Amino acid sequence: MAESAKTKPRADELAILGELEKKVLWLASWTIHHANHLRENVDGVKVGGHQASSASLATIMTALYFRALRPQDRVAVKPHASPIYHAIQYLLGRQSRQKLEDFRGYKGAQSYPSRSKDTDDVDFSTGSVGLGVAQTLFSSLVQDYVRAHGWGLQRPEGRMIALVGDAELDEGNIFEAILEGWKQGLRNCWWIIDYNRQSLDAVIREGLWARYEALFKAFGWDVVILKYGALLQQAFREPGGERLRQWIDNCPNQLYSALVFQGGAAWRRRLLDEIGDQGAVTRLIETRSDEELARLMTNLAGHDLPSLLEAFAKVDHDRPICFICYTIKGFALPFAGHKDNHAGLMTPAQAESLRAAMNIRPGHEWDKFEGLTIAPAELQRFLDRVPFAAGPRRQPAARIEAPADLPVTIQPVMSTQAGFGALLNELSRAKSAIAERVVTASPDVTVSTNLGAWVNRRGLFAHEKMADTFKSERIPSTFNWDFSPKGQHIELGIAEMNLFTLLSALGLSHAINGERLIPIGTLYDPFIQRGLDALNYACYQEARFILVATPSGITLAPEGGAHQSIATPLIGLAQDGLAAFEPAFVDELAAILAFAFDYIQRDAEGEASERNWLRDETGGSVYLRLSTRPIEQIKRAMTPELRQAIVDGAYWQRPPGPNCQVVVAYTGAVVPEAIQAVGLMAEDRRDVGLLAVTSADRLNAGWTAAQRARERGLVHARSHIEKLMADVPSHCGIVTVLDGHPATLAWLGAVHGHRVRPLGVEHFGQTGSIPDLYRHYGIDANAIVAAAAALTPGRPIRHLKALP
Ligand SMILES: Cc1ncc(C[n+]2csc(CCOP(=O)(O)OP(=O)(O)O)c2C)c(N)n1
Ligand SMILES: [Mg+2]
């Protein structure tokens, strides 16, 4: 069947596709109309954006899904074409009528195609424009990575395809991706631009296509411009046709759109006015009725099935291709071409006339073959043999066994970042399945995030072997920068958006390629914010990866200002699908990393565990916030209990006694200050407790879930933090401290109603030494003592110095 897509469609096949195109447009339009006007509980919020945008892509998507796509291809659909996607899946028997009826409603088909929320096998979640587009590029790269390592060769290579809005191309992340794709030897990637020359607000600039063409060509892409449909091409061959072509070619986008909206009579007036006295072309215009003239003048290639089918079928190579398809926003709908049509919805009267045009009887709106002229059995036969729909889209992939324990030699004084480097160094020597499947990536901070030793041993990935010239020239260098198809590190340019999009693609390899990878991406913690939306979408589409962000906070003291991250612990706390950890010691990091190798592979549906009330079986991605600050390590044996507590998010370094007056709860690199403060207070406050918080995120999630469970009647539900804090006397005060925003831990007081003084960083840092800055921002030992003194009554604490 896949072969047949290479050939020109037969007339009967073309006729069927024409019928399906109409049907897809109708179903999508009716879905939107139903959601906005007809469904019960329509709450008065009518949100458009879908109707006109969907119509723009109806033909292209018909050509793709019903003929050009093969089972191994994967598609990112422009967000507002979601109704078209769902309509197509409905016709293919992969989407329910109920979900269409509930479009945008509770548990209905999603407004924007969603891998995780929709049930009809969306390949990539889109919605935030630009991200899905770049994701296809990186998915091609990941497919190449997998195959170069000798995996998944039994499956044919897929194409990664994006349906791109023309205004979507304003998003910078797309261009960052194009540049990276060029560096990495991109293949098997198609971007199909829906060139309707309209954005949300307006008609776009003239001549953008020429900029796109030059740009894509500059980065090694083929560019295929699909401008005129068969009718227009035919007319151009008639006497006077060349004149007509010149007129259209020169017609400004605004005028063209306005005439599309106004229809046949307006076309006639305008054309006759401007070129009507020029002989043959007048005849060409006058032999057509208004309706025929409108059909001719709007016959752009993006709405012309034969042109699209031929263009797609003709591709016989794996070079990346940008198709620029001329389309009309709102094609075949009453507001076609109108510059304000983005939120355009059909009025009930307009919906009725569309119904009439489509021959749909009232009450039969959802019938698959209603109003079509070809026999239902024949249409069904065709649908049953559509190549795209052959087989499941999501591949099964075995889990890679993760070791319970990761070997590492812990130096007496060591930073978590150095610990990470040492752990990966050990891993690089291992012959384990996990070590084979780990793929690291970094946006030009490979060495400075301590991946150097790993890369030295495992090499960099590239299609072709490329030796490190410094090595062959015998120039001493710490790092061996050899590229090969077997390399396990993907070196990216600096663009952080690309790192997250790549992690998203690597993290879906199990589902897309049927081959599981263990992706680890490293970057400086503050630059998470640079790629945050891509990170958000990676999590949203359930990609699985480990993000190692280092260095972090004002602990990066001399770097100063905005190089020091403040808000990232809150991102870790709030980001769905991402378990955030900030260990202080290297043995903690080793336990967390071992857990992460397993956690990112889990995908069981299920309830939260009764032990910690975390949905651990569901799994997710992992974020490790690390530091370059060397910390004196604790010599201790890693017991199963301690390991579990570290992973659950906290443990008592020094348990509070029965008369405890103060608890210091710390996270991360400020541990020396927390320990010192506890020491300073020991003489003047009784039974001071020291709580090590390795994951505020998981503590918080478990706490919330346990409370909800109790509200549902599970009275014995207790989260990890509730159990830890159960014996802290109620008069006790808690001082929390971390090198990050204080709100991260401030909620600890709400667990059992203790008073809290949260310490942390709220303002942009500045350059200085760690002691300078910790003192300045109030997270040093003295500030902790001062906070404890103010919070808890008792005699003055002797070692307290005046605060600056
Ligand atoms: C990152 C982001 N910014 C803004 C939006 C809101 N938005 C949705 S569609 C759109 C423009 C659509 O233009 P185009 O991509 O040309 O698609 P068309 O409407 O022509 O179908 C905008 C600004 C968004 N979805 N994502
Ligand atoms: Mg557009």
Coordinates of N, CA and C and ligand atoms in Angstrom, one line a residue, residues 53 78 80 127-129 165-168 171 196 198-200 329 342, ligand 1:
S53 N -8.7 28.7 10.5 CA -7.4 28.0 10.4 C -7.5 26.6 9.9
K78 N -0.4 21.9 13.0 CA -0.6 23.3 13.5 C -1.8 23.3 14.5
H80 N -4.3 25.1 15.5 CA -5.7 25.4 15.2 C -6.3 24.5 14.2
G127 N 0.5 23.7 20.2 CA -0.4 24.7 20.8 C 0.4 26.0 21.0
S128 N 1.6 25.8 21.6 CA 2.5 27.0 21.6 C 3.2 27.0 20.3
V129 N 2.8 27.9 19.5 CA 3.3 27.8 18.1 C 4.8 27.8 18.0
G165 N 1.9 27.0 10.4 CA 1.3 28.2 10.0 C 2.3 29.2 9.5
D166 N 1.9 30.1 8.5 CA 2.9 31.0 8.0 C 3.3 32.0 9.1
A167 N 2.4 32.4 9.9 CA 2.7 33.3 11.0 C 3.5 32.6 12.1
E168 N 3.3 31.3 12.1 CA 4.1 30.5 13.1 C 5.6 30.7 12.9
E171 N 8.2 32.5 15.0 CA 8.8 32.1 16.2 C 10.3 31.7 16.1
N196 N -1.2 30.9 4.0 CA -2.5 31.6 3.8 C -2.4 33.2 3.9
Q198 N -2.1 35.0 6.3 CA -2.8 35.6 7.4 C -2.3 35.0 8.7
S199 N -2.2 35.9 9.7 CA -1.9 35.5 11.0 C -3.1 35.6 11.9
L200 N -3.0 35.8 13.2 CA -4.2 36.0 14.0 C -4.8 37.3 13.8
K329 N -7.2 31.3 4.1 CA -7.7 31.0 5.5 C -9.2 31.1 5.4
H342 N -9.9 35.2 12.1 CA -9.3 34.2 13.0 C -10.2 33.6 14.0
Ligands
LIG1 C1 3.7 30.8 21.5 C2 2.3 31.3 21.1 N1 2.0 32.6 20.9 C3 0.8 33.0 20.5 C4 -0.2 32.1 20.3 C5 -1.6 32.5 19.9 N2 -1.8 32.2 18.4 C6 -2.4 31.1 18.1 S1 -2.5 31.0 16.4 C7 -1.6 32.4 16.1 C8 -1.3 32.9 14.8 C9 -1.8 32.0 13.7 O1 -1.3 32.3 12.5 P1 -0.8 31.2 11.5 O2 0.3 30.4 12.2 O3 -0.4 31.8 10.2 O4 -2.0 30.2 11.3 P2 -3.4 30.6 10.7 O5 -4.2 31.3 11.7 O6 -3.1 31.3 9.4 O7 -4.1 29.3 10.4 C10 -1.3 33.0 17.4 C11 -0.6 34.3 17.5 C12 0.1 30.7 20.4 N3 -0.8 29.7 20.2 N4 1.4 30.3 20.8

